[in-house]
Structures are given as C-alpha cells and as structure tokens.
mmCIF file with all atom_site columns, C-alpha atoms in Angstrom:
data_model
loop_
_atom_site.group_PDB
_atom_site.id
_atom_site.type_symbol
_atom_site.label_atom_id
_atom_site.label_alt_id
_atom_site.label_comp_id
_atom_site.label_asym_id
_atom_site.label_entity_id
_atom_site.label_seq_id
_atom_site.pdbx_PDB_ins_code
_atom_site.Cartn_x
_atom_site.Cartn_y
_atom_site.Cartn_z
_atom_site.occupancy
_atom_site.B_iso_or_equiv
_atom_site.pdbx_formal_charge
_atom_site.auth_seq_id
_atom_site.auth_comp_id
_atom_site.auth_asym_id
_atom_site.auth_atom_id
_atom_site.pdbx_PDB_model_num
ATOM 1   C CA . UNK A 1 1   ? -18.935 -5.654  -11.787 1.00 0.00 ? 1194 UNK A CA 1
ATOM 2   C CA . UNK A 1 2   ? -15.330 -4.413  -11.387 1.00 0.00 ? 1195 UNK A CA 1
ATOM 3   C CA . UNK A 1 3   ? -12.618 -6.164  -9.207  1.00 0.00 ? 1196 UNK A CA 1
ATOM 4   C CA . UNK A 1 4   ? -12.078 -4.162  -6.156  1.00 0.00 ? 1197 UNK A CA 1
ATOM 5   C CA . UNK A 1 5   ? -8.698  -4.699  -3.676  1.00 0.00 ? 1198 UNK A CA 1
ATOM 6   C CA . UNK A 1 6   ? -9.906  -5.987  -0.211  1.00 0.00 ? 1199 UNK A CA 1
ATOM 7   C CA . UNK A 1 7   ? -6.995  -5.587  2.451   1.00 0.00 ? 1200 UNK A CA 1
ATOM 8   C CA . UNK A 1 8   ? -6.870  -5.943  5.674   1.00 0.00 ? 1201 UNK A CA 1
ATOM 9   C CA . UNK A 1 9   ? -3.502  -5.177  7.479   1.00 0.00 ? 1202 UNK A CA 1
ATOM 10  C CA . UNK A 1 10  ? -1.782  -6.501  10.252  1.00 0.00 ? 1203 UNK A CA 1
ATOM 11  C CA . UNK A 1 11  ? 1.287   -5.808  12.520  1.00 0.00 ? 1204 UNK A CA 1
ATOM 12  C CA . UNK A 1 12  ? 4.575   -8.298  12.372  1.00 0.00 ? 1205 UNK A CA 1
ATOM 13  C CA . UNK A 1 13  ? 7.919   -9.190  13.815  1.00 0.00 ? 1206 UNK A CA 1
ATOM 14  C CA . UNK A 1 14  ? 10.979  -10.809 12.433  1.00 0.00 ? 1207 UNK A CA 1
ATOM 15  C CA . UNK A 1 15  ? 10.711  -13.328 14.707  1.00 0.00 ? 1208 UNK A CA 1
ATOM 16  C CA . UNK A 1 16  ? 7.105   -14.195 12.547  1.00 0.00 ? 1209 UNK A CA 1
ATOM 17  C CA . UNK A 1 17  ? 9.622   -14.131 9.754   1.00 0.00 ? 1210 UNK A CA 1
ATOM 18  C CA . UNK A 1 18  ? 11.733  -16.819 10.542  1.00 0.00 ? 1211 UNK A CA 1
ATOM 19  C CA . UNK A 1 19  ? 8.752   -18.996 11.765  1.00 0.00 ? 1212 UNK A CA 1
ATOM 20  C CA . UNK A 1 20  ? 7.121   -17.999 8.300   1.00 0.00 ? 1213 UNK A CA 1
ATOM 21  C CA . UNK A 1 21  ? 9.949   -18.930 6.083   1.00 0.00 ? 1214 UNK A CA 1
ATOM 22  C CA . UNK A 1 22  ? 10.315  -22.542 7.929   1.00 0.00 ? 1215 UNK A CA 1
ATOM 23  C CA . UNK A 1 23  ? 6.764   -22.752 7.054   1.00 0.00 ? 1216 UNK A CA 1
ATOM 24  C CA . UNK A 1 24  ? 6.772   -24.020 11.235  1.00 0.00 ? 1217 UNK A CA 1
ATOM 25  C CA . UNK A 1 25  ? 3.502   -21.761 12.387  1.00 0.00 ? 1218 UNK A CA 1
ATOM 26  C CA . UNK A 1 26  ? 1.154   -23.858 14.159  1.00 0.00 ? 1219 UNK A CA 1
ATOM 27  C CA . UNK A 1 27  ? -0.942  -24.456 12.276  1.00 0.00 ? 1220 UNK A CA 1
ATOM 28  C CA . UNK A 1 28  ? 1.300   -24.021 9.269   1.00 0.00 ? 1221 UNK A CA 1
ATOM 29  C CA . UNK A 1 29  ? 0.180   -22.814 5.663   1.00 0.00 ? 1222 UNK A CA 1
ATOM 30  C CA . UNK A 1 30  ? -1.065  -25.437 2.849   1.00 0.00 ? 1223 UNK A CA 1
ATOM 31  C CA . UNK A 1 31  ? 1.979   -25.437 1.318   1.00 0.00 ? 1224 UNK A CA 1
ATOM 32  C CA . UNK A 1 32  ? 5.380   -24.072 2.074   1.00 0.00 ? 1225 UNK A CA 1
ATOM 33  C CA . UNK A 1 33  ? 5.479   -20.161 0.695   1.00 0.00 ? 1226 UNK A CA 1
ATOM 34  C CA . UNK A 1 34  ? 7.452   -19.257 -2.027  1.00 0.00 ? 1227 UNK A CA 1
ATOM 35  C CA . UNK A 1 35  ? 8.594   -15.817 -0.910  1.00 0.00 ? 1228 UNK A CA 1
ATOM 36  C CA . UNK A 1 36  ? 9.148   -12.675 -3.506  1.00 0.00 ? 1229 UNK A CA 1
ATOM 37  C CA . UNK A 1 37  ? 10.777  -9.689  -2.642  1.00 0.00 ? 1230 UNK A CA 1
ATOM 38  C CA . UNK A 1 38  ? 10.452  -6.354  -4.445  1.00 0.00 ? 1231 UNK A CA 1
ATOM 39  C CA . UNK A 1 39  ? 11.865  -3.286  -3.629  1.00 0.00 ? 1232 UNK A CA 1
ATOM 40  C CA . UNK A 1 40  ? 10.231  -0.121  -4.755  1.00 0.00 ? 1233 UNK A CA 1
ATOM 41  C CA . UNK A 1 41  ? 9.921   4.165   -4.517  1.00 0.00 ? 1234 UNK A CA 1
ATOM 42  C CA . UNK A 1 42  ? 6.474   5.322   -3.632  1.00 0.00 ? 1235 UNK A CA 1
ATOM 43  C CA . UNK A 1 43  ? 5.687   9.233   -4.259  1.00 0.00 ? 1236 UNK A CA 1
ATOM 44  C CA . UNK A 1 44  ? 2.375   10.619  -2.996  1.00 0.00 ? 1237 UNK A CA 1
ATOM 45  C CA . UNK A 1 45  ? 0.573   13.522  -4.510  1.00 0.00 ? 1238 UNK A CA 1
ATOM 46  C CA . UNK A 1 46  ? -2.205  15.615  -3.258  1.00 0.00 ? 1239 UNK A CA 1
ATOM 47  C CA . UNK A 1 47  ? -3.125  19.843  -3.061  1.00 0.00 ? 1240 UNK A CA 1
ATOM 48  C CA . UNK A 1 48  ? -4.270  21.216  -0.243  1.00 0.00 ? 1241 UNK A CA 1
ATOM 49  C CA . UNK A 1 49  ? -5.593  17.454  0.921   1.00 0.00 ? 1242 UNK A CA 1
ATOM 50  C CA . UNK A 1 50  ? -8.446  17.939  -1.750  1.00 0.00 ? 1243 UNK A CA 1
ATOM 51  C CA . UNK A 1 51  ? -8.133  14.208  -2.362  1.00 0.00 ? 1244 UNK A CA 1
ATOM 52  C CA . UNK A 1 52  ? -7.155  12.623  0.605   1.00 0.00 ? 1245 UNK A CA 1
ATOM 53  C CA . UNK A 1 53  ? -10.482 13.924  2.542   1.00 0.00 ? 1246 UNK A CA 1
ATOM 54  C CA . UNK A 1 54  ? -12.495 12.042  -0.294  1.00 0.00 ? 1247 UNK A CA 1
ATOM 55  C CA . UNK A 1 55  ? -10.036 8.553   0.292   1.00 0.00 ? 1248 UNK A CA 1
ATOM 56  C CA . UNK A 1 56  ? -8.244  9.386   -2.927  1.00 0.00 ? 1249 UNK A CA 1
ATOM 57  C CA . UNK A 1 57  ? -5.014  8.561   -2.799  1.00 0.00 ? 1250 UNK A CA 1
ATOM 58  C CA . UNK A 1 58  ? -2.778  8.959   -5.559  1.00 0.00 ? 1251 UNK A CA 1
ATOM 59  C CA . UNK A 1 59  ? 0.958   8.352   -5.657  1.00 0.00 ? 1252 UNK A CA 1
ATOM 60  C CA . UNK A 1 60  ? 3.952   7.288   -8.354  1.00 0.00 ? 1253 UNK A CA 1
ATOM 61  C CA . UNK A 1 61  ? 5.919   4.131   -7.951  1.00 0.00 ? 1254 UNK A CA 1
ATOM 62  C CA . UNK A 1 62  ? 9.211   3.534   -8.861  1.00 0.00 ? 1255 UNK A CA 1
ATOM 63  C CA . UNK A 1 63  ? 10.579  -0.417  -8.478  1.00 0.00 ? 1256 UNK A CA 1
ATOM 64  C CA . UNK A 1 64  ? 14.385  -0.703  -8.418  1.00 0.00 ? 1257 UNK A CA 1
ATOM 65  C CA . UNK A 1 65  ? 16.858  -3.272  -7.800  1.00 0.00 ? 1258 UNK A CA 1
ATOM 66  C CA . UNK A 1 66  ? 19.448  -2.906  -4.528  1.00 0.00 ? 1259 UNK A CA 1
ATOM 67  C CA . UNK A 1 67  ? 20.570  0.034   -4.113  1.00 0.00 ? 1260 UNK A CA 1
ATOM 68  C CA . UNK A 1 68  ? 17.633  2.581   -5.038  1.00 0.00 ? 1261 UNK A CA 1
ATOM 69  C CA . UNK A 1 69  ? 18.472  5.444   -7.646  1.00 0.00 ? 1262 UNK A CA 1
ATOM 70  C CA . UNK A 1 70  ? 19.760  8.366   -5.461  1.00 0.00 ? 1263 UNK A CA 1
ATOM 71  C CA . UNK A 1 71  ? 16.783  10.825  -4.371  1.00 0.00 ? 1264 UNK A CA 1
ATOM 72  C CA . UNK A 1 72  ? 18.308  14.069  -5.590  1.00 0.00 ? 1265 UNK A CA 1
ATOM 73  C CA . UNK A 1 73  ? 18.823  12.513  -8.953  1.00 0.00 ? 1266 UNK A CA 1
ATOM 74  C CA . UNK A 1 74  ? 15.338  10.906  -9.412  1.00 0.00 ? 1267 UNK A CA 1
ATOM 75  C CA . UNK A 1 75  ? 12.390  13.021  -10.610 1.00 0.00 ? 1268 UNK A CA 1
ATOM 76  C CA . UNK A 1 76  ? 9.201   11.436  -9.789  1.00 0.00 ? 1269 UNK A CA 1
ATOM 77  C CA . UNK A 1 77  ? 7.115   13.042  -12.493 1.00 0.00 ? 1270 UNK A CA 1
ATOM 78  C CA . UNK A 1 78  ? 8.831   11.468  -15.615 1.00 0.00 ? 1271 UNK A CA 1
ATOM 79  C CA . UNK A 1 79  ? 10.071  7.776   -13.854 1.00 0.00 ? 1272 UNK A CA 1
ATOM 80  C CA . UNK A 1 80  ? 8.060   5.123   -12.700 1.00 0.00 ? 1273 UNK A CA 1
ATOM 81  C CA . UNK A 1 81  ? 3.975   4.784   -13.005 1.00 0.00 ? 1274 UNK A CA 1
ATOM 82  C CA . UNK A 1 82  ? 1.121   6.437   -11.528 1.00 0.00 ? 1275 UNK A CA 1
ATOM 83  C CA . UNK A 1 83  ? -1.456  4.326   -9.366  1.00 0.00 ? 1276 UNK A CA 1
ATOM 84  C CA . UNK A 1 84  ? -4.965  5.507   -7.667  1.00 0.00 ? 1277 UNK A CA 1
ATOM 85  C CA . UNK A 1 85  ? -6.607  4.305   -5.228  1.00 0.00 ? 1278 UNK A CA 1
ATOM 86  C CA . UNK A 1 86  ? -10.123 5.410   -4.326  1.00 0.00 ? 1279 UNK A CA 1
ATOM 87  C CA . UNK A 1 87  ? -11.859 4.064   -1.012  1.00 0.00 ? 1280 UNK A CA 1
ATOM 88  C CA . UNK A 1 88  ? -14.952 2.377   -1.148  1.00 0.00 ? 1281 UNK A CA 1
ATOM 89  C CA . UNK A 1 89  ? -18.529 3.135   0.438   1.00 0.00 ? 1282 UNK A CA 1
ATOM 90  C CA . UNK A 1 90  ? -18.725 1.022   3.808   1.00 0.00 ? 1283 UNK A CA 1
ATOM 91  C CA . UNK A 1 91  ? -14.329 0.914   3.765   1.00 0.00 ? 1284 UNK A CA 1
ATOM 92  C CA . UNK A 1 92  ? -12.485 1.985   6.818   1.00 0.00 ? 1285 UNK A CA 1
ATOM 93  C CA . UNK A 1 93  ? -9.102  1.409   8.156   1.00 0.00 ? 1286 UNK A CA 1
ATOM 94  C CA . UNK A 1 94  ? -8.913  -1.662  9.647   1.00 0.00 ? 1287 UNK A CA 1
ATOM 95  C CA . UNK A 1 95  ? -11.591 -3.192  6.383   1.00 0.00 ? 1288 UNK A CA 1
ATOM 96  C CA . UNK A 1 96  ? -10.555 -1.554  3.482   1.00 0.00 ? 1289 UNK A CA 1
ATOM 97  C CA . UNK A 1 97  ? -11.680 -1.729  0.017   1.00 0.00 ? 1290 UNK A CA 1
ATOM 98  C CA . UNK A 1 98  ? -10.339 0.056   -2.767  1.00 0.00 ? 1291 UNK A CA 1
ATOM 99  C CA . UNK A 1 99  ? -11.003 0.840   -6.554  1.00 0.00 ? 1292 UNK A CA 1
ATOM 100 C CA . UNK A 1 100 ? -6.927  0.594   -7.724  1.00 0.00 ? 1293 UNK A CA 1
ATOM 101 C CA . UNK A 1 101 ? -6.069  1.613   -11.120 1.00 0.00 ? 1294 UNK A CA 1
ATOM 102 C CA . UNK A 1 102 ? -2.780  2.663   -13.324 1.00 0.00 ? 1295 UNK A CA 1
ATOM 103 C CA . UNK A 1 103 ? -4.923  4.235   -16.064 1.00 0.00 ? 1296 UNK A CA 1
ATOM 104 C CA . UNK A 1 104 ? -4.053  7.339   -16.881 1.00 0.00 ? 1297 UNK A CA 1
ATOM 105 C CA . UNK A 1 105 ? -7.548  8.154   -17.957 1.00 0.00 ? 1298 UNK A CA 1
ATOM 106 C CA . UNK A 1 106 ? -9.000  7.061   -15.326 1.00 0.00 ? 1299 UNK A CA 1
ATOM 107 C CA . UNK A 1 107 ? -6.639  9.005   -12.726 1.00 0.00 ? 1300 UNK A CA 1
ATOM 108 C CA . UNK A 1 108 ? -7.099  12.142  -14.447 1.00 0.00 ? 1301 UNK A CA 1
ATOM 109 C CA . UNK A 1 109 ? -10.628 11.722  -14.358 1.00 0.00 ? 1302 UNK A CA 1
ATOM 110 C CA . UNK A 1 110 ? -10.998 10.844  -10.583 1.00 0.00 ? 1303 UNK A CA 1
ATOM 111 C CA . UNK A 1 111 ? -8.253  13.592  -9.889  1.00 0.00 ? 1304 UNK A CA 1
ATOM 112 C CA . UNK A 1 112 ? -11.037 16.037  -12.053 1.00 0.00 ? 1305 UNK A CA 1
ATOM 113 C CA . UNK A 1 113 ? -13.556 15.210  -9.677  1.00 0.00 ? 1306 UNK A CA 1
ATOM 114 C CA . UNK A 1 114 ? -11.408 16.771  -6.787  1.00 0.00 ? 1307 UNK A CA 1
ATOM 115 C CA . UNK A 1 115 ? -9.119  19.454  -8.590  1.00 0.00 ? 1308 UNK A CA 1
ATOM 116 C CA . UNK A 1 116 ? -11.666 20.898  -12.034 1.00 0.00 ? 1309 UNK A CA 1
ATOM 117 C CA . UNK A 1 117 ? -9.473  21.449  -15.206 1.00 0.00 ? 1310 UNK A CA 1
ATOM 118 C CA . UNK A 1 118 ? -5.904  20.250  -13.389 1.00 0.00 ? 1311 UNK A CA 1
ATOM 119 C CA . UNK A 1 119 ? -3.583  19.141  -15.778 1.00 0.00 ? 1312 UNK A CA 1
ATOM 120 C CA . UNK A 1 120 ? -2.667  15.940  -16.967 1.00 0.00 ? 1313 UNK A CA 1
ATOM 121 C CA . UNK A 1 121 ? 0.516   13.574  -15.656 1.00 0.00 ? 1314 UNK A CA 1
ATOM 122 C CA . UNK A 1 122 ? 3.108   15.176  -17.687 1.00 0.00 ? 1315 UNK A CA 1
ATOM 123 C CA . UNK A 1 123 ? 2.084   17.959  -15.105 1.00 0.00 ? 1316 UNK A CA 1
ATOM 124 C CA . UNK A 1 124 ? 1.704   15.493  -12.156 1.00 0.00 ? 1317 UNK A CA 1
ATOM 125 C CA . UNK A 1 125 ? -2.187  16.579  -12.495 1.00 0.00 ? 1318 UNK A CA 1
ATOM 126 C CA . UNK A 1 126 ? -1.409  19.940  -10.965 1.00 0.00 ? 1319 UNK A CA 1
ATOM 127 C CA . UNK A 1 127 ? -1.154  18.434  -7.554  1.00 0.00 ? 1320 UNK A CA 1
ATOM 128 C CA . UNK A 1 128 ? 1.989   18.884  -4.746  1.00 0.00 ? 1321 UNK A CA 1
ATOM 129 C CA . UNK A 1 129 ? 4.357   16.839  -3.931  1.00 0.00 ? 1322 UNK A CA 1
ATOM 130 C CA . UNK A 1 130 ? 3.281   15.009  -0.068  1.00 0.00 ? 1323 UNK A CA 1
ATOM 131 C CA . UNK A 1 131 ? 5.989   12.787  0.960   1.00 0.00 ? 1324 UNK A CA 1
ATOM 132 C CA . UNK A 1 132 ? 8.591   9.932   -0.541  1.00 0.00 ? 1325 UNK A CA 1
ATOM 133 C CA . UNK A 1 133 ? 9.857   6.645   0.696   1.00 0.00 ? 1326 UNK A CA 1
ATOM 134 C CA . UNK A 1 134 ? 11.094  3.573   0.070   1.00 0.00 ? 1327 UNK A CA 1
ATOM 135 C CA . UNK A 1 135 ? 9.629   -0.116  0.917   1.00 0.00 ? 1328 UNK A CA 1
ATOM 136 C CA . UNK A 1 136 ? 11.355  -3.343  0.751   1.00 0.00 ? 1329 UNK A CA 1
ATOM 137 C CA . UNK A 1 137 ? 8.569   -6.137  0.538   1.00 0.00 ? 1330 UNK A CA 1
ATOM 138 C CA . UNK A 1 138 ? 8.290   -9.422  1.233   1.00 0.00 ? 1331 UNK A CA 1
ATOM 139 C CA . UNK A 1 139 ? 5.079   -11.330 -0.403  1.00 0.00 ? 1332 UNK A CA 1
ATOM 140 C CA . UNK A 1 140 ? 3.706   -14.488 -1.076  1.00 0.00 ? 1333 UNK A CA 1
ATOM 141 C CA . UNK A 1 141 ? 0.648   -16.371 -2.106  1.00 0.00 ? 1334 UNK A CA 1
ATOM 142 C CA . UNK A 1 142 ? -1.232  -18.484 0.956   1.00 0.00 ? 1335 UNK A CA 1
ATOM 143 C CA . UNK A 1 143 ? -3.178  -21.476 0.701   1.00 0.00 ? 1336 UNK A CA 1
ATOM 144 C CA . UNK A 1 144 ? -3.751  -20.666 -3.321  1.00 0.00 ? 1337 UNK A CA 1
ATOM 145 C CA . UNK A 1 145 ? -5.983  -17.582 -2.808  1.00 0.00 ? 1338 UNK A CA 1
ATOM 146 C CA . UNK A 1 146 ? -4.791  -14.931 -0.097  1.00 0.00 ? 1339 UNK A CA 1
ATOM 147 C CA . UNK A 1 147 ? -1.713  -12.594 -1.249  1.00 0.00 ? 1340 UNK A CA 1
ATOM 148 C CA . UNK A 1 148 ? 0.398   -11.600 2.024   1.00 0.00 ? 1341 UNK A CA 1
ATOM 149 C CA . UNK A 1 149 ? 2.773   -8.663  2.114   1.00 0.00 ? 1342 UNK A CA 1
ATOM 150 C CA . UNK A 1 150 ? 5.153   -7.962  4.692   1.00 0.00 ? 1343 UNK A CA 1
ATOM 151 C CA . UNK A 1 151 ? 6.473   -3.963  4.133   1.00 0.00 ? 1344 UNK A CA 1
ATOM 152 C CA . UNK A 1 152 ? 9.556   -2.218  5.768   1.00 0.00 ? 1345 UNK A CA 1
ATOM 153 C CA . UNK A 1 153 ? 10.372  1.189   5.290   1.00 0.00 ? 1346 UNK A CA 1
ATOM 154 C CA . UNK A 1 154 ? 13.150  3.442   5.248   1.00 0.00 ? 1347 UNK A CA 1
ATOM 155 C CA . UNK A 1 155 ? 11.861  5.432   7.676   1.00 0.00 ? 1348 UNK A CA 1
ATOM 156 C CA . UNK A 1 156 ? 11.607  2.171   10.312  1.00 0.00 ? 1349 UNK A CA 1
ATOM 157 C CA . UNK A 1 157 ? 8.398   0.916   9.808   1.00 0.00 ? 1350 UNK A CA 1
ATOM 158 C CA . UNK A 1 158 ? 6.615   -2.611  9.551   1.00 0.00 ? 1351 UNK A CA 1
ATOM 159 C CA . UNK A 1 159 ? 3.256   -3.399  8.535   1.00 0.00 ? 1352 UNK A CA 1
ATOM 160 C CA . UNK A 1 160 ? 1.865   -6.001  6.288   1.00 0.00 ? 1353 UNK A CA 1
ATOM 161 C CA . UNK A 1 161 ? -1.536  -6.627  4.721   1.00 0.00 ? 1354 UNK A CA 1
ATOM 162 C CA . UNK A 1 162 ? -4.293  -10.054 3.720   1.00 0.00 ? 1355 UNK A CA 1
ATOM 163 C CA . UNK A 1 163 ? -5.467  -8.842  0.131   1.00 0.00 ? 1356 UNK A CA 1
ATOM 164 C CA . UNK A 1 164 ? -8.059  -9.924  -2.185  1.00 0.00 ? 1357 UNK A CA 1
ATOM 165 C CA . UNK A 1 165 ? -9.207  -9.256  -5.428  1.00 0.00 ? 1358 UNK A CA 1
ATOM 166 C CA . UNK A 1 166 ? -12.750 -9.476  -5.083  1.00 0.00 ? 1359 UNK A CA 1
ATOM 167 C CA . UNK A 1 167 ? -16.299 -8.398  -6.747  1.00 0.00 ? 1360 UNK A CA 1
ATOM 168 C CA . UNK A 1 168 ? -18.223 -9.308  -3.657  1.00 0.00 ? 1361 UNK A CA 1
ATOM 169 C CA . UNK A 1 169 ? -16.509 -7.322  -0.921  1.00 0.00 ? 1362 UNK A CA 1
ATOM 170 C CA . UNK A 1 170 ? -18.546 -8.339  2.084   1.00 0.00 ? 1363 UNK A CA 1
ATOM 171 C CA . UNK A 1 171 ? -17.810 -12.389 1.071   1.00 0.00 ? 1364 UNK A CA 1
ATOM 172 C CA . UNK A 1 172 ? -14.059 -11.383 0.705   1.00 0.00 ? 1365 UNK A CA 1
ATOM 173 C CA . UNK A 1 173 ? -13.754 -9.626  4.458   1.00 0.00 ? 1366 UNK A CA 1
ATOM 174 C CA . UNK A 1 174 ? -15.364 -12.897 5.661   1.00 0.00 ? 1367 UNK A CA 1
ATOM 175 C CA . UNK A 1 175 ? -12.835 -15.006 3.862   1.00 0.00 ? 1368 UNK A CA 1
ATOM 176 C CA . UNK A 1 176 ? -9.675  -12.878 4.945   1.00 0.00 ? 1369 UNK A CA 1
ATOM 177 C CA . UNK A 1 177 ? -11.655 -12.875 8.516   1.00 0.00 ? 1370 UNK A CA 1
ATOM 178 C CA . UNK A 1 178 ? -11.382 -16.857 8.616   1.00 0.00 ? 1371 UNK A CA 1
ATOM 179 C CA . UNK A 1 179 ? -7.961  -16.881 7.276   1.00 0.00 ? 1372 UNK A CA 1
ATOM 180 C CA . UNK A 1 180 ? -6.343  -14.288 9.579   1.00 0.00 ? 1373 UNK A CA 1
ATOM 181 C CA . UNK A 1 181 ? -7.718  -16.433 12.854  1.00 0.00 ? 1374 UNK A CA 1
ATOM 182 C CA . UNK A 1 182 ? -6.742  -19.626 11.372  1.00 0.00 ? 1375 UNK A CA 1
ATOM 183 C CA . UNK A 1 183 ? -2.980  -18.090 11.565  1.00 0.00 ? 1376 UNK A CA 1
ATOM 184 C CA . UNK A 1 184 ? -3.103  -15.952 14.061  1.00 0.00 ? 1377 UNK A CA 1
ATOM 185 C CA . UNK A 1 185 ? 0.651   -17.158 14.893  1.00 0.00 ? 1378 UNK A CA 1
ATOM 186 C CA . UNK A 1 186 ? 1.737   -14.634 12.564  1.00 0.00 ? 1379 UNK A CA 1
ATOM 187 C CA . UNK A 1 187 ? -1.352  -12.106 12.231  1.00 0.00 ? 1380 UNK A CA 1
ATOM 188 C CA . UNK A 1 188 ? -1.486  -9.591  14.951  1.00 0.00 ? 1381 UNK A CA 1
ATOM 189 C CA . UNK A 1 189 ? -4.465  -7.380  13.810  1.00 0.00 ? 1382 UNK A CA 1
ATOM 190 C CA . UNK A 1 190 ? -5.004  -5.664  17.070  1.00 0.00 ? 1383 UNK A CA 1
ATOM 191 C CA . UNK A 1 191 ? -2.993  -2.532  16.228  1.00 0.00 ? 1384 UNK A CA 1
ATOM 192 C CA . UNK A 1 192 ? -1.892  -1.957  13.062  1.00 0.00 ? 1385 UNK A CA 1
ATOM 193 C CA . UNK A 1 193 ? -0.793  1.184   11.541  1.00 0.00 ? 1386 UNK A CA 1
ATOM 194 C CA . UNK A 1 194 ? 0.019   2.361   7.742   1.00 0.00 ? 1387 UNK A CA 1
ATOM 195 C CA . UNK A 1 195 ? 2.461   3.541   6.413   1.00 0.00 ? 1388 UNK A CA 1
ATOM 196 C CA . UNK A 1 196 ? 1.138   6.530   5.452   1.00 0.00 ? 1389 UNK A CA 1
ATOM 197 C CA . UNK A 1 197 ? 0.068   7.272   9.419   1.00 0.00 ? 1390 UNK A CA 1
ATOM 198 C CA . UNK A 1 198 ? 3.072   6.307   10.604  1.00 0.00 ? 1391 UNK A CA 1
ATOM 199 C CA . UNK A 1 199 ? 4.627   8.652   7.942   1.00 0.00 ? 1392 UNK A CA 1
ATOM 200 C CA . UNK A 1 200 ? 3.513   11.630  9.221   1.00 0.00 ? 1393 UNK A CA 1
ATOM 201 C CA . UNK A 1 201 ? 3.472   10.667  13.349  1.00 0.00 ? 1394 UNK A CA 1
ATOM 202 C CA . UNK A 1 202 ? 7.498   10.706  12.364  1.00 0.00 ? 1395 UNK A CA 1
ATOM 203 C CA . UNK A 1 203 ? 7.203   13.835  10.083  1.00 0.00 ? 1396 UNK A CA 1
ATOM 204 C CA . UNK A 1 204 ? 4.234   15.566  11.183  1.00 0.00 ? 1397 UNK A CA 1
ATOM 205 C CA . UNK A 1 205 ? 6.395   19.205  9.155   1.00 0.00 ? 1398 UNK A CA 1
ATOM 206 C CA . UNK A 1 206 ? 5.768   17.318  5.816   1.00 0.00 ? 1399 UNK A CA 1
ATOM 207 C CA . UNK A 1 207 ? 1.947   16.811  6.169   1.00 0.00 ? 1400 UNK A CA 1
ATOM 208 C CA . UNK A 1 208 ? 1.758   20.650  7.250   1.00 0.00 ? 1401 UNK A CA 1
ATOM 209 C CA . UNK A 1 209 ? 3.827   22.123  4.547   1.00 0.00 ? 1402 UNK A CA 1
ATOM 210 C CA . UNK A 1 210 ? 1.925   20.133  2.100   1.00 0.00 ? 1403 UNK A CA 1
ATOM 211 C CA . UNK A 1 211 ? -1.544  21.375  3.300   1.00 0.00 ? 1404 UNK A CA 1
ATOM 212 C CA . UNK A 1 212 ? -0.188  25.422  3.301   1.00 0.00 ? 1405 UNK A CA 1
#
C-alpha cells in the first residue's frame, strides 16, 4: 500500500506562538520543538476547474531565501517543482487525505485523466495559470511522530495543519484526533480555513477569470 498525507488543519494566533516556542502550553509537548522555517512560492494550475471538481490540485513551488525573487521576473513554468495532490475517497475538508506526488509521470498521467492528450510540464500540462502567493512557514516535529505547520501568507492569512504519513488512514485521523485534544492550548479546529479558500474570498476576480 502507498503512503498517503493525512492533515487535519487548524486555526492559530501569535500569541500560540510565543507559548509554543517556550514550550509553556499546558500540557506542554514531549520535548521542547525545534522550530524550522521555510519560505516558499506556490503557483496553482487548473483549466476551466477540470481538476479541481475531481480534488486534483496541482501547483509549482518555488522555495527561496528572504527576500523572494521579484514576481515579474519569475516564470513559474521553468523554476521550481511541480507537486499533485489528489483527494482521497471518504476525504473532506476538515479530514483530509491526499495521494501527494512530484513525479512528473505521475502528474501528467493524473492531469490525462482530467485534460486527454494535454501536454507535458515544459507546457505546464496545457493548463491556466489560477493564482500565486507566497507562505512563510513555521514547522516542527511533536512528540516524535506528528509534523505541525504554522503558514502565513502574503495576502494576510494564518492557518496551520497536524499531518501524517500514513497507510492506514482511518488509524491516522484517530491518532491526530487524540493529539489535537491533548493540546488543545494551541489547536483551535473549530473554524479553520485554507489557504486556497481564503484566496479567493479576498480575490474572488482571479477564480472567475480563471474559470472563463
């Protein structure tokens, strides 16, 4: 069986932040967290939301050191690598499981599926440009198993997400289930929103002139 992504995201504040990086939650993690930070350029691709509707989502990503590479200077199609991610049977938003690869094959193949005889990534598989931003992010490895991300955007957005790598995706929701009440000090999973969503709530013109 192949290893699928299990997430499940959450809402946070700086103030969690602090807390987080003292290690001071109540109760507080195994271990103190050794925090990474990344920062990186995420361009997402569809035509005429042919893959979207199916939970397709395919997009480029560019990682950069402060400051990014200026926008009108950057072309997506020939910098940075292409990732897909295909929802799961039984996924949703709140419990979502994902089949995530950076194979080219593969992405042309589950691209196919969607678009018949599209191109291949020299040609960014035929598909349209649907929006651009960039995501500073925080992440760190809890209590030896669970990876925790904590995303901002340039656009003014916070969200962060519980993931596992997993072949039994039922036994890995019940894990992250546990693990997100056990800290609930700085898990608030009553509302949280993408970054995609809250994407196009801000730009609502870009989702429309991609779908035209």
């Amino acid at each position: 069986m192949k290893l699928l992504e299990i997430e499940r995201k959450f809402t946070w504040k700086p103030a969690s932040l602090e807390i987080l990086m003292s290690n001071g939650g109540r109760p507080s993690f195994t271990s103190r967290p050794t925090i990474q930070t990344m920062r990186f350029r995420d361009t997402y691709y569809d035509l005429e939301d042919k893959l979207s509707n199916q939970g397709l989502w395919v997009r480029k990503r560019l990682h950069y050191n402060h400051p990014p590479p200026p926008r009108q200077v950057q072309n997506p199609t020939t910098t940075g690598v292409w990732e897909a991610k295909q929802s799961m049977p039984g996924s949703s938003f709140a419990r979502s499981t994902y089949d995530e690869t950076q194979d080219l094959g593969r992405i042309l193949q589950m691209v196919r599926n969607r678009v018949p005889g599209c191109p291949g990534p020299e040609d960014s598989f035929g598909l349209e440009e649907l929006c651009r931003f960039e995501t500073h992010r925080r992440s760190f490895l809890a209590d030896g198993k669970f990876t925790v991300v904590l995303d901002q955007t340039d656009f003014g957005h916070s969200v962060g997400e519980v993931e596992l790598l997993a072949q039994d995706a039922d036994k890995a929701h019940a894990d992250i289930d546990v693990f997100l009440a056990r800290y609930a000090w700085l898990f608030d999973c009553s509302k949280p929103k993408g970054k995609l969503t809250a994407y196009f709530e801000k730009y609502p013109q870009s989702r429309n002139a991609a779908s035209q």
